[in-house]
mmCIF file of C-alpha atoms in Angstrom:
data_model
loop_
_atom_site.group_PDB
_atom_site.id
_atom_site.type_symbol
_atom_site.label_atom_id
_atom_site.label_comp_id
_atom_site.label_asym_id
_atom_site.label_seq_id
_atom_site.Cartn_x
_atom_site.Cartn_y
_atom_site.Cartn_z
ATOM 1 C CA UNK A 3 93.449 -40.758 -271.066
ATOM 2 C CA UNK A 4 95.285 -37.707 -271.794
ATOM 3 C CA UNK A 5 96.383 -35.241 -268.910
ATOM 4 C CA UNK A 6 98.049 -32.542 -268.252
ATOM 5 C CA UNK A 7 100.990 -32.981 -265.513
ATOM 6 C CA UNK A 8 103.815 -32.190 -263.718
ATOM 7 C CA UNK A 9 106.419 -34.515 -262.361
ATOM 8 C CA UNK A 10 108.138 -31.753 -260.091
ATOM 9 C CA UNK A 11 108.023 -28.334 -258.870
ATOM 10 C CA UNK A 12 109.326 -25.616 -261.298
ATOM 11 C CA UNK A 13 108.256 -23.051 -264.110
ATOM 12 C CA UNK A 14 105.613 -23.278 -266.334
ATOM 13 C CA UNK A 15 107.911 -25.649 -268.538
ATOM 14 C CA UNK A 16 107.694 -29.105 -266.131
ATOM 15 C CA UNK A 17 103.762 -29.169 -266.747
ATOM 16 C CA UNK A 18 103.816 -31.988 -269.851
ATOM 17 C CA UNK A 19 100.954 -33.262 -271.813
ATOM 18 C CA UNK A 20 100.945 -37.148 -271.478
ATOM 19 C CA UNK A 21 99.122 -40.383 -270.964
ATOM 20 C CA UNK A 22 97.535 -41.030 -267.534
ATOM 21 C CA UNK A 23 95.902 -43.735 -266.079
ATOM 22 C CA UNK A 24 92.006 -43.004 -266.048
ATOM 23 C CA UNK A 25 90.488 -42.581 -262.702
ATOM 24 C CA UNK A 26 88.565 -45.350 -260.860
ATOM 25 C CA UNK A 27 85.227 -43.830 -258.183
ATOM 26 C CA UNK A 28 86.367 -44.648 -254.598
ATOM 27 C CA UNK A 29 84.223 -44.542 -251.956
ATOM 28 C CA UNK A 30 82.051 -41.408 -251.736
ATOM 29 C CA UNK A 31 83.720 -40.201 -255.124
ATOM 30 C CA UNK A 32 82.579 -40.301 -258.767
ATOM 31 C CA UNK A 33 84.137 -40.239 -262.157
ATOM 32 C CA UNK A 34 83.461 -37.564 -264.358
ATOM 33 C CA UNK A 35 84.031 -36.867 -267.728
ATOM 34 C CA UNK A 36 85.597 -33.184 -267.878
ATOM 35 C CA UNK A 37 84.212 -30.510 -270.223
ATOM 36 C CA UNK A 38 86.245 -27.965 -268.807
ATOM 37 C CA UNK A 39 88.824 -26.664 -266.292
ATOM 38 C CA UNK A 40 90.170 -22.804 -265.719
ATOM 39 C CA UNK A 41 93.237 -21.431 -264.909
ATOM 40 C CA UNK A 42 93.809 -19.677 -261.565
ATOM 41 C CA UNK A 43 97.071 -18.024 -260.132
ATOM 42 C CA UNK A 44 96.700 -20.657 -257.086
ATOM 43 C CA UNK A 45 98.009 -23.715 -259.894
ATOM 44 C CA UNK A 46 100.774 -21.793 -260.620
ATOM 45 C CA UNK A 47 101.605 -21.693 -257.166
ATOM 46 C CA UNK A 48 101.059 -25.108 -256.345
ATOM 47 C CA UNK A 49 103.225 -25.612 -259.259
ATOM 48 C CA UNK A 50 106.168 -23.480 -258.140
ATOM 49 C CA UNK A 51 105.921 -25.312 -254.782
ATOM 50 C CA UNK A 52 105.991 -22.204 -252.717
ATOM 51 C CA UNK A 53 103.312 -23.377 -250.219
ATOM 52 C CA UNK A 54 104.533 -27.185 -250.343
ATOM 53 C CA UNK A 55 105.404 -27.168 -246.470
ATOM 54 C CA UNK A 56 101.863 -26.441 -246.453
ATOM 55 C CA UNK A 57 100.658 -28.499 -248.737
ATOM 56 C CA UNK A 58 102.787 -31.111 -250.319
ATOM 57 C CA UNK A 59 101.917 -32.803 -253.587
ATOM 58 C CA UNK A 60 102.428 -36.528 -254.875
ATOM 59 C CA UNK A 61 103.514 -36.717 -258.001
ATOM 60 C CA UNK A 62 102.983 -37.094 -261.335
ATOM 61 C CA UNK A 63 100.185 -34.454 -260.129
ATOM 62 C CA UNK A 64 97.568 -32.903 -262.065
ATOM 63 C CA UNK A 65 96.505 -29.643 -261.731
ATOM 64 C CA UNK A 66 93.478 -27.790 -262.282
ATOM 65 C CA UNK A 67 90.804 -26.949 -259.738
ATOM 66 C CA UNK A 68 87.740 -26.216 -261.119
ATOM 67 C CA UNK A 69 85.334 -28.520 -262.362
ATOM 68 C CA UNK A 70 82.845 -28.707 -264.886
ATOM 69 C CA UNK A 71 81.427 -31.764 -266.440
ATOM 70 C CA UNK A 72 79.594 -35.114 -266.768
ATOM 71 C CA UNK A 73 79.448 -37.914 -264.169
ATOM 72 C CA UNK A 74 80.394 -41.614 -265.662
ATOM 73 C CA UNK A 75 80.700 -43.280 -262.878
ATOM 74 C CA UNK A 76 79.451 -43.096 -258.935
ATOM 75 C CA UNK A 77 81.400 -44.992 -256.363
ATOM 76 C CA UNK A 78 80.112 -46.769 -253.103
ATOM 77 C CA UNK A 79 78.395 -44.630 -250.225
ATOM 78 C CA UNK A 80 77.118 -41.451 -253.145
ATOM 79 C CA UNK A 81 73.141 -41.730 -252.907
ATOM 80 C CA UNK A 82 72.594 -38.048 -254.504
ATOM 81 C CA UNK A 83 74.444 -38.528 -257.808
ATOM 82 C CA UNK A 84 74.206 -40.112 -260.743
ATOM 83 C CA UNK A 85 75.501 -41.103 -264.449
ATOM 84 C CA UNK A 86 74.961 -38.556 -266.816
ATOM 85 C CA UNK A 87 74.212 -35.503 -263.615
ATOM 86 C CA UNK A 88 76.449 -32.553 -265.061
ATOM 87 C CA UNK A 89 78.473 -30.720 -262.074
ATOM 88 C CA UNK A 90 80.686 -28.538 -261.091
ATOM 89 C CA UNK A 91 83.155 -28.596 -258.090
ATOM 90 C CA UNK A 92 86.245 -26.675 -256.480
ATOM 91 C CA UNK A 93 88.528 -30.084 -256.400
ATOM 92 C CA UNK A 94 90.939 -30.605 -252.851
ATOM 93 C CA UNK A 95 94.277 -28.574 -254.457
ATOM 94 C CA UNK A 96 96.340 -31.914 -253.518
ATOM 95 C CA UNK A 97 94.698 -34.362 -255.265
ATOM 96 C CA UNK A 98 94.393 -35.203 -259.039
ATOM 97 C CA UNK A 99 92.943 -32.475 -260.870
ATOM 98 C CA UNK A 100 90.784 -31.398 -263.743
ATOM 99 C CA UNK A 101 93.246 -30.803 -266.197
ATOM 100 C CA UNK A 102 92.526 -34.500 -268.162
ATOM 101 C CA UNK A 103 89.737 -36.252 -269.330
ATOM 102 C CA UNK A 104 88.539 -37.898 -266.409
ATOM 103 C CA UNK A 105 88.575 -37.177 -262.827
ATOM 104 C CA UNK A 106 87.658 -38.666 -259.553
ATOM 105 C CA UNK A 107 85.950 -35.915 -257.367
ATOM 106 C CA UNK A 108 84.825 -36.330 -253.891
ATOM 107 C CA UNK A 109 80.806 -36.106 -254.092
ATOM 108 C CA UNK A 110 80.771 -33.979 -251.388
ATOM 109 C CA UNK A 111 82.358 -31.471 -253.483
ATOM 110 C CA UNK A 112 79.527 -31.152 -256.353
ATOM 111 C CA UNK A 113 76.712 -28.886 -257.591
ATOM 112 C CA UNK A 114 74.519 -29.205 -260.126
ATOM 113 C CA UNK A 115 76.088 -27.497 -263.157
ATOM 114 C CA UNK A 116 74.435 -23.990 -264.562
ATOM 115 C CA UNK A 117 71.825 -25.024 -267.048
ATOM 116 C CA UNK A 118 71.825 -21.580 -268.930
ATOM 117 C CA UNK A 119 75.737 -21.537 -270.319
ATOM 118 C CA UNK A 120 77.767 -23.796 -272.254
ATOM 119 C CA UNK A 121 79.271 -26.602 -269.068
ATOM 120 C CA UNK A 122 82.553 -26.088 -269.900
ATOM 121 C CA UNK A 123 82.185 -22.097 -269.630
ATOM 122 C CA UNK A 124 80.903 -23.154 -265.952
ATOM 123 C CA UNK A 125 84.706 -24.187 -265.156
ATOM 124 C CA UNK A 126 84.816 -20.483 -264.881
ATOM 125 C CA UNK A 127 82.561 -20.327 -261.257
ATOM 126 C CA UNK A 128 84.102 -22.452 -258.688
ATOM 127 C CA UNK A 129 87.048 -21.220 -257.375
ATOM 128 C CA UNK A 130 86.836 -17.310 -257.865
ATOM 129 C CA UNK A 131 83.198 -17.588 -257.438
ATOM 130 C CA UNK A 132 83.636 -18.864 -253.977
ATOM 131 C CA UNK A 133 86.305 -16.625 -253.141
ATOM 132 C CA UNK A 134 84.032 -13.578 -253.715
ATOM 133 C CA UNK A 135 81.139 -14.984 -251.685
ATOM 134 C CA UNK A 136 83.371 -15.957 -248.711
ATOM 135 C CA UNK A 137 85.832 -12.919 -248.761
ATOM 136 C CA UNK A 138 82.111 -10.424 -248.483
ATOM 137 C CA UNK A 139 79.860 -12.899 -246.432
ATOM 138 C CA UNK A 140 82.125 -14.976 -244.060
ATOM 139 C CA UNK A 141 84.991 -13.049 -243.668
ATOM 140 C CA UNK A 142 83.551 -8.973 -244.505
ATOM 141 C CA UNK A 143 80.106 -9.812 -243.088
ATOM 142 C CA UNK A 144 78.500 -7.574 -245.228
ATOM 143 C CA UNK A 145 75.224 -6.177 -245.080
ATOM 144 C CA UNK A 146 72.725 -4.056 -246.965
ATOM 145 C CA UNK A 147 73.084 -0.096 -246.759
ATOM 146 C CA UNK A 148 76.828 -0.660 -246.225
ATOM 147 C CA UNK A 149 79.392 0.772 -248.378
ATOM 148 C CA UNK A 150 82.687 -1.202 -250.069
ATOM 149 C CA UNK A 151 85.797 -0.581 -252.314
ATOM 150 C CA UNK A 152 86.611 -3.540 -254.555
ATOM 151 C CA UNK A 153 90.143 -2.807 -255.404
ATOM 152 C CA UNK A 154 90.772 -4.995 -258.057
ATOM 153 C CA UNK A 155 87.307 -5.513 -259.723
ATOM 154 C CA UNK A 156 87.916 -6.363 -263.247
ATOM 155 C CA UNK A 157 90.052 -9.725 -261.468
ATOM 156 C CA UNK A 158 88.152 -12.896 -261.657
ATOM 157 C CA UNK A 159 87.098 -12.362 -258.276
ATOM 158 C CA UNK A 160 86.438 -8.842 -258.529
ATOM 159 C CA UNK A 161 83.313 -9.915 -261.307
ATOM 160 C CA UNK A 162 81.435 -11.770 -259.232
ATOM 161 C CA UNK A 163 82.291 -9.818 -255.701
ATOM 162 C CA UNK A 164 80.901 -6.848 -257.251
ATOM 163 C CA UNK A 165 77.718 -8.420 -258.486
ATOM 164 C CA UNK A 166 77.551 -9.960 -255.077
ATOM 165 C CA UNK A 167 77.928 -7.074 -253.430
ATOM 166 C CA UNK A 168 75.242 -4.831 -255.423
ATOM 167 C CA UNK A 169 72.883 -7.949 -255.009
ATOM 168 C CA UNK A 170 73.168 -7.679 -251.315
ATOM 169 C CA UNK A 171 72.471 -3.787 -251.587
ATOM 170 C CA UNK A 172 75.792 -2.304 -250.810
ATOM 171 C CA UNK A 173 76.660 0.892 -252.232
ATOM 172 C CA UNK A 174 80.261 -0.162 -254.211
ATOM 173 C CA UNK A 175 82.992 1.748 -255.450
ATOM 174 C CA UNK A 176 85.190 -0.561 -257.336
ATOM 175 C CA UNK A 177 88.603 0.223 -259.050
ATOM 176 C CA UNK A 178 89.045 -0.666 -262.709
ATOM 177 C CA UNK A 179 91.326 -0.265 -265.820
ATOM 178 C CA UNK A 180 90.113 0.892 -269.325
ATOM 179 C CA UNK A 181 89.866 -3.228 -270.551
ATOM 180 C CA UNK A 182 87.148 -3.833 -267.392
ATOM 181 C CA UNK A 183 85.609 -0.491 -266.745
ATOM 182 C CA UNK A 184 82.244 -0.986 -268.608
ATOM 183 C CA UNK A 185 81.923 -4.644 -267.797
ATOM 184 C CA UNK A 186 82.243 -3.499 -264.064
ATOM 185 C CA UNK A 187 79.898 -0.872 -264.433
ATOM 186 C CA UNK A 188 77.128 -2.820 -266.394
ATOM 187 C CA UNK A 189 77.374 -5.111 -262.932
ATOM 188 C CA UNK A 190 75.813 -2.459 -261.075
ATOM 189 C CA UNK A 191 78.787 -0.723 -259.426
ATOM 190 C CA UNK A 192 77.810 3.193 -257.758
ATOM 191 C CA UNK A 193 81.182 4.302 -258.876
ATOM 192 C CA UNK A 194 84.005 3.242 -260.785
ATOM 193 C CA UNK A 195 87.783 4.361 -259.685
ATOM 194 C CA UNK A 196 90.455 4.242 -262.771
ATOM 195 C CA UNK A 197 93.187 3.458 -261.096
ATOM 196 C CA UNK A 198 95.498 3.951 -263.998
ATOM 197 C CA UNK A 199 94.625 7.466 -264.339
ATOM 198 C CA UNK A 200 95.380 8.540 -260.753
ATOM 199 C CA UNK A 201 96.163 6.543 -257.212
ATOM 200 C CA UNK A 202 93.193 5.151 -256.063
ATOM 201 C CA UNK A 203 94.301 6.765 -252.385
ATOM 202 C CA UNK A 204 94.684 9.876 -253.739
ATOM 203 C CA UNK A 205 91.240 9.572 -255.445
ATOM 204 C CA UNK A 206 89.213 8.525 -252.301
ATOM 205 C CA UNK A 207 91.428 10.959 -249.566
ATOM 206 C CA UNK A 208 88.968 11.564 -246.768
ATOM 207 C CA UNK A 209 86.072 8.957 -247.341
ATOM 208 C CA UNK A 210 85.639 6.064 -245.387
ATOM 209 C CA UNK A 211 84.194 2.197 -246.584
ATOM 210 C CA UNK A 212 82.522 0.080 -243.828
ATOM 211 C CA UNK A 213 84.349 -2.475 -245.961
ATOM 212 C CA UNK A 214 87.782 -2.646 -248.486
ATOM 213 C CA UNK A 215 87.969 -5.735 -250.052
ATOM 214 C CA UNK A 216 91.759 -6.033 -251.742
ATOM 215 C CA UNK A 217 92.283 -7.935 -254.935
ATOM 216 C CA UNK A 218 95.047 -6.573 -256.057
ATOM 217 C CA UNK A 219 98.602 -7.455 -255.598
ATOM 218 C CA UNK A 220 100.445 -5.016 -253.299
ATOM 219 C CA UNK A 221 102.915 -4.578 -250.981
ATOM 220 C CA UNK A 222 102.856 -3.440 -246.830
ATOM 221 C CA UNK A 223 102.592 0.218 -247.066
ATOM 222 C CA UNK A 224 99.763 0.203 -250.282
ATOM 223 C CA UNK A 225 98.077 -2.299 -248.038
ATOM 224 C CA UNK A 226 98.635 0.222 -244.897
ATOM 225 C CA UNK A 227 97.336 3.442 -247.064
ATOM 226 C CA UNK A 228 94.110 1.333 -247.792
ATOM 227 C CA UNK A 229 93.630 0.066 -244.567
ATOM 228 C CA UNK A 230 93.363 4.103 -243.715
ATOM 229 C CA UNK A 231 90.404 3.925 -245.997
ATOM 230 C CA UNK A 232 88.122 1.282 -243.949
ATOM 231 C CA UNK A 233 85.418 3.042 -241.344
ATOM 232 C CA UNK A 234 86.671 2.668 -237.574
ATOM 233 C CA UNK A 235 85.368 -0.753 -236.942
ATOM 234 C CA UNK A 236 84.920 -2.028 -240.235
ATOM 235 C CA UNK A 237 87.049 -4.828 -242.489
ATOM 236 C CA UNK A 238 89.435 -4.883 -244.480
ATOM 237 C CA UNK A 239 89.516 -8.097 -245.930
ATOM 238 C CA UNK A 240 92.115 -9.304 -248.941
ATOM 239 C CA UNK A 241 92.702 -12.133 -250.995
ATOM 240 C CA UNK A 242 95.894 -11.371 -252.743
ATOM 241 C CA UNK A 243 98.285 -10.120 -249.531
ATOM 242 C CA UNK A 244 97.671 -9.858 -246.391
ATOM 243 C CA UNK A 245 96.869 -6.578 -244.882
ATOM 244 C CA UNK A 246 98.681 -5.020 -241.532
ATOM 245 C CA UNK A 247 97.711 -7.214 -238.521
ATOM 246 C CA UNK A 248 97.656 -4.255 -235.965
ATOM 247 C CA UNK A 249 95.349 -0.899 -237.217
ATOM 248 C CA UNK A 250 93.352 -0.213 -234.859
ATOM 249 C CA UNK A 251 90.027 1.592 -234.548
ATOM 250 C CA UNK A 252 88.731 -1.594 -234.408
ATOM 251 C CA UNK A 253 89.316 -2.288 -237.642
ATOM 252 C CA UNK A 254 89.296 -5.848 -238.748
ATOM 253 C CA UNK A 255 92.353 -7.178 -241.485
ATOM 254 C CA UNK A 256 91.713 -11.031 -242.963
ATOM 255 C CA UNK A 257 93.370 -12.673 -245.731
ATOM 256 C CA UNK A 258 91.082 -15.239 -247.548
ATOM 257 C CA UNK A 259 92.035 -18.824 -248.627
ATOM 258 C CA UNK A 260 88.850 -20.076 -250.438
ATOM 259 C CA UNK A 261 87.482 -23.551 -249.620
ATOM 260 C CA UNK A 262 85.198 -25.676 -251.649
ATOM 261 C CA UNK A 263 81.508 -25.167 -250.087
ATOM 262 C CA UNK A 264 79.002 -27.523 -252.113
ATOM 263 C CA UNK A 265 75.841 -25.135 -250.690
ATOM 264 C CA UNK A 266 77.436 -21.882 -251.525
ATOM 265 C CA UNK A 267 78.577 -22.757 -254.501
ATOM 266 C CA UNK A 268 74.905 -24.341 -255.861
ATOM 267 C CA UNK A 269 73.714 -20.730 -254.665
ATOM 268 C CA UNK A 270 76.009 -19.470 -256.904
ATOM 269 C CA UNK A 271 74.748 -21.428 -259.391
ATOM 270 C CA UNK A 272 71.182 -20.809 -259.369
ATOM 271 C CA UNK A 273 72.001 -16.819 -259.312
ATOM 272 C CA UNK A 274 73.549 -17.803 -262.627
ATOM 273 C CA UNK A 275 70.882 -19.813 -263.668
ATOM 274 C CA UNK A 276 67.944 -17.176 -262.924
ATOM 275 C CA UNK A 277 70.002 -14.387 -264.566
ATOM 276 C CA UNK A 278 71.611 -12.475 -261.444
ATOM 277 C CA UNK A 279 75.080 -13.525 -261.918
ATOM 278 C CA UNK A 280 76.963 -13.463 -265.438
ATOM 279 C CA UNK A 281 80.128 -15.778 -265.894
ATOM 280 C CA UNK A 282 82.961 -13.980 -267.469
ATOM 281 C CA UNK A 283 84.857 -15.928 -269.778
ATOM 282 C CA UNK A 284 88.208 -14.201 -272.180
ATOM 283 C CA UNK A 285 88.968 -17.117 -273.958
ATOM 284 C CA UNK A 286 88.731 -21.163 -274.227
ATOM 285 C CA UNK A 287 91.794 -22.927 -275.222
ATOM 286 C CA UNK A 288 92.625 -27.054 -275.677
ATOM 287 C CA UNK A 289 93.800 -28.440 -272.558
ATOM 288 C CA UNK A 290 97.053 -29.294 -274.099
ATOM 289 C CA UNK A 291 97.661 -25.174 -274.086
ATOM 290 C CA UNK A 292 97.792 -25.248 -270.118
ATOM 291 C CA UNK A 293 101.321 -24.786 -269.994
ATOM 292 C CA UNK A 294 101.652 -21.730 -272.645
ATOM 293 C CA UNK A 295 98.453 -20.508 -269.991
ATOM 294 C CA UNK A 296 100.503 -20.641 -267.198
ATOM 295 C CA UNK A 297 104.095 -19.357 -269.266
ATOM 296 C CA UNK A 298 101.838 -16.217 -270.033
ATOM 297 C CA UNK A 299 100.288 -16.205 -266.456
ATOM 298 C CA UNK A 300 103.978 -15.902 -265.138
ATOM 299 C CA UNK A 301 105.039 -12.145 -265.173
ATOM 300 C CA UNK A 302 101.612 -11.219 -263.259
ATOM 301 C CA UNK A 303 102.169 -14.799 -261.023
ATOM 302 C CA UNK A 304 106.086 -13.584 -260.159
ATOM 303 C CA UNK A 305 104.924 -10.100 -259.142
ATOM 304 C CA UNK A 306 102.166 -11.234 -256.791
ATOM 305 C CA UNK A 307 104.976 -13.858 -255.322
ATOM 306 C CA UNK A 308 107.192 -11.308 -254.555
ATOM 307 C CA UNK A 309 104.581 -9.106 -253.039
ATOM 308 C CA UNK A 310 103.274 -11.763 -250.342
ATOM 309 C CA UNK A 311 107.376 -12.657 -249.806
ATOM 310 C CA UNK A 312 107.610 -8.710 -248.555
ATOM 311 C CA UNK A 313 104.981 -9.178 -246.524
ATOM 312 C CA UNK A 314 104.576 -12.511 -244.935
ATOM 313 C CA UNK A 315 108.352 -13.316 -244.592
ATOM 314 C CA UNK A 316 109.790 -16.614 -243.500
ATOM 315 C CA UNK A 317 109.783 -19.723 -245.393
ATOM 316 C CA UNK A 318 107.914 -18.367 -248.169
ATOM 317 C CA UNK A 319 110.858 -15.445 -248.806
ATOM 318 C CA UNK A 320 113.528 -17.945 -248.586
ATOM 319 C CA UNK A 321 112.088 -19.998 -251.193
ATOM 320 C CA UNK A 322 111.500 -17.246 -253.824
ATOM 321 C CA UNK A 323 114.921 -16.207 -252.942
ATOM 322 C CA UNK A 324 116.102 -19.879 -253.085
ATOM 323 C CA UNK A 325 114.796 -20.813 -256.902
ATOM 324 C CA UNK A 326 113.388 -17.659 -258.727
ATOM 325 C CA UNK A 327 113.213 -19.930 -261.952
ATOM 326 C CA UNK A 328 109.802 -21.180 -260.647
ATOM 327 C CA UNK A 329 107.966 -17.843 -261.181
ATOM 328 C CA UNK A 330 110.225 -16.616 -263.881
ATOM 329 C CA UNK A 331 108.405 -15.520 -267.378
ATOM 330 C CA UNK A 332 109.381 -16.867 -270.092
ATOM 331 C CA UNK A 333 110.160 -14.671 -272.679
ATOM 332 C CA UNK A 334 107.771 -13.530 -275.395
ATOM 333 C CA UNK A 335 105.241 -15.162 -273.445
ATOM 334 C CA UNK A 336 102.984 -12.870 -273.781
ATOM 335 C CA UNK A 337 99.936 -11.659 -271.358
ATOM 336 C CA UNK A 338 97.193 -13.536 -269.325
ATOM 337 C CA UNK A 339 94.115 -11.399 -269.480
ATOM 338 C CA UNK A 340 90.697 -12.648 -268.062
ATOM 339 C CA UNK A 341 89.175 -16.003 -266.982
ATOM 340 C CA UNK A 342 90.941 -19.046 -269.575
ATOM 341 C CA UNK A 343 88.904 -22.014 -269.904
ATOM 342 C CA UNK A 344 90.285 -25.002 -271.027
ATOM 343 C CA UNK A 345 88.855 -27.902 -272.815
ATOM 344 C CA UNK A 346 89.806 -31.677 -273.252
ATOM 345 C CA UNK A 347 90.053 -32.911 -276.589
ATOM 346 C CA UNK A 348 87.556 -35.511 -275.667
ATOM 347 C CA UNK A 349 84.763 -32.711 -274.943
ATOM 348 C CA UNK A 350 85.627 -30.109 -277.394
ATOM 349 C CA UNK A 351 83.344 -31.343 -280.131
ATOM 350 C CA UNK A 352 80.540 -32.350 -278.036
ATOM 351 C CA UNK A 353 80.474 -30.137 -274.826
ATOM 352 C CA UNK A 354 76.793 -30.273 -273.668
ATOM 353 C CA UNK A 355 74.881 -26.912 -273.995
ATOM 354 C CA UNK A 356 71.612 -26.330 -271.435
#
């Protein structure tokens, strides 16, 4: 089968497009045929290798962790699937991954695919979908009647937190640029900040949010201004860099890592499926694009690097500093704007449509 892959850690420019060996189903896994995969800033830094003490990769590797597809094959010990289900999962970051033809995904990992968009579109849900629900449910705890900044809505995340959020019956104020603005509005959002007109601080001086969820890159003291922003004893919970671990007022800071959640994510699903929750998509691409996806994903990857380097420190700082080719930009590669889908050759002609 045809994959994309990497053989090291590095730029965008060690991800090749190549023959692979086509997955077998092991035990509680199956086989399935991909119709699509999307690009998120976490490949890229699985790619650069900036978290490998965290999580080390075998290689070749595959990246690519969203899901959507077919199942051709179900493996010993998976009663609840079967050939020809269509699925989507948030794949384990260190093992094989969607970008190819064929993957073996643990079962546990699946939901039933959206039946109301194109499946490879659904490639667009898992990972930024689960973010969103996570960063506001688990980790903001929020409730109806209480008010949140999105800072950061027209991100991936930012979509589908702010629908979440006006589902749950929040009053939101979400920042925005002139390319999201009425996309975040027609989501239901009470007021929309443009943050490129003036500093969304300066904007919202005074008023208080019972939660400010951050999706936007930024360094301590932006962090430490919004943090002033959150209600004595409320959250401020972020997903890009982690906020000041000391505010008090009982204030709460958390920084998100998603994880795959089979349940939350088929919730997700059916919010798509009976109209409550619209997938975004910019653009689908052939697979073998990935690597001009991630060249162009580079300038906004490097900044948001550099960012969590200020603020966490440690090893992660002495590896930027170490080997600053691995989040370098490429020149004239031009701009990553929205969700990118990407198709296999093998499904582009014939992706199923519900």
């Amino acid at each position: 089968m045809k994959a994309v892959r990497y053989h090291s850690y590095g730029g965008s420019d060690v991800l090749i497009y190549e023959e692979a060996d086509r997955p077998v189903a092991g035990e509680g896994e199956v086989v399935v045929l991909v119709a699509g995969t999307s690009y998120n800033d976490a490949d890229s830094g699985l790619r650069a290798g900036l978290r490998q003490d965290l999580l080390p990769l075998a290689f070749p590797h595959i990246p690519g962790l969203d899901l959507a597809g077919v199942i051709t094959e179900v493996g010993e010990g998976v009663p609840d699937w079967s050939v020809g289900d269509t699925v989507v999962a948030l794949l384990p970051a260190d093992a094989p991954g969607a970008a190819a033809e064929y993957v073996a995904a643990p079962a546990e990992a699946l939901a039933p695919a959206p039946r109301t968009v194109d499946l490879a579109d659904a490639a667009a849900l898992p990972l930024v979908g689960l973010t969103a629900w996570q960063a506001l449910f688990e980790n903001a705890d929020l409730k109806p009647g209480q008010s949140i900044l999105i800072n950061g809505a027209g991100s991936a995340v930012g979509g589908y937190a702010v629908q979440l959020a006006v589902q749950t019956g929040a009053t939101v104020t979400a920042t925005a640029g002139a390319r999201s603005r009425d996309r975040i509005r027609s989501y239901g959002a009470d007021r929309i900040v443009e943050y490129a007109v003036t500093p969304v601080v300066q904007v919202l001086a005074g008023q208080h949010f019972d939660v400010v969820l951050q999706l936007a890159p930024a360094g301590p003291e932006e962090n430490a201004r919004l943090v002033d922003l959150v209600a004595d004893g409320g959250a401020f919970v972020s997903v890009t860099t982690p906020g000041p671990p000391d505010t008090g007022r009982g204030v709460r800071t958390v920084h998100v890592f998603a994880r795959s959640d089979a349940t939350q994510l088929a919730e997700l699903v059916a919010r798509v499926d009976a109209g409550e929750l619209a997938i975004e998509v910019a653009e689908r691409l052939p697979l073998v694009d990935l690597p001009a996806v991630h060249a162009r994903a580079a300038g906004r990857f490097a900044r948001i690097a550099e960012l969590a380097a200020q603020v966490e420190g440690g090893d992660l700082a002495e590896r930027l500093r170490a080997d600053q080719a691995v989040v370098r930009a490429p020149a004239a590669a031009g701009e990553l704007v929205g969700k990118t889908v990407l198709i296999p050759m093998s499904s582009a002609s014939d992706t199923p449509r519900h």
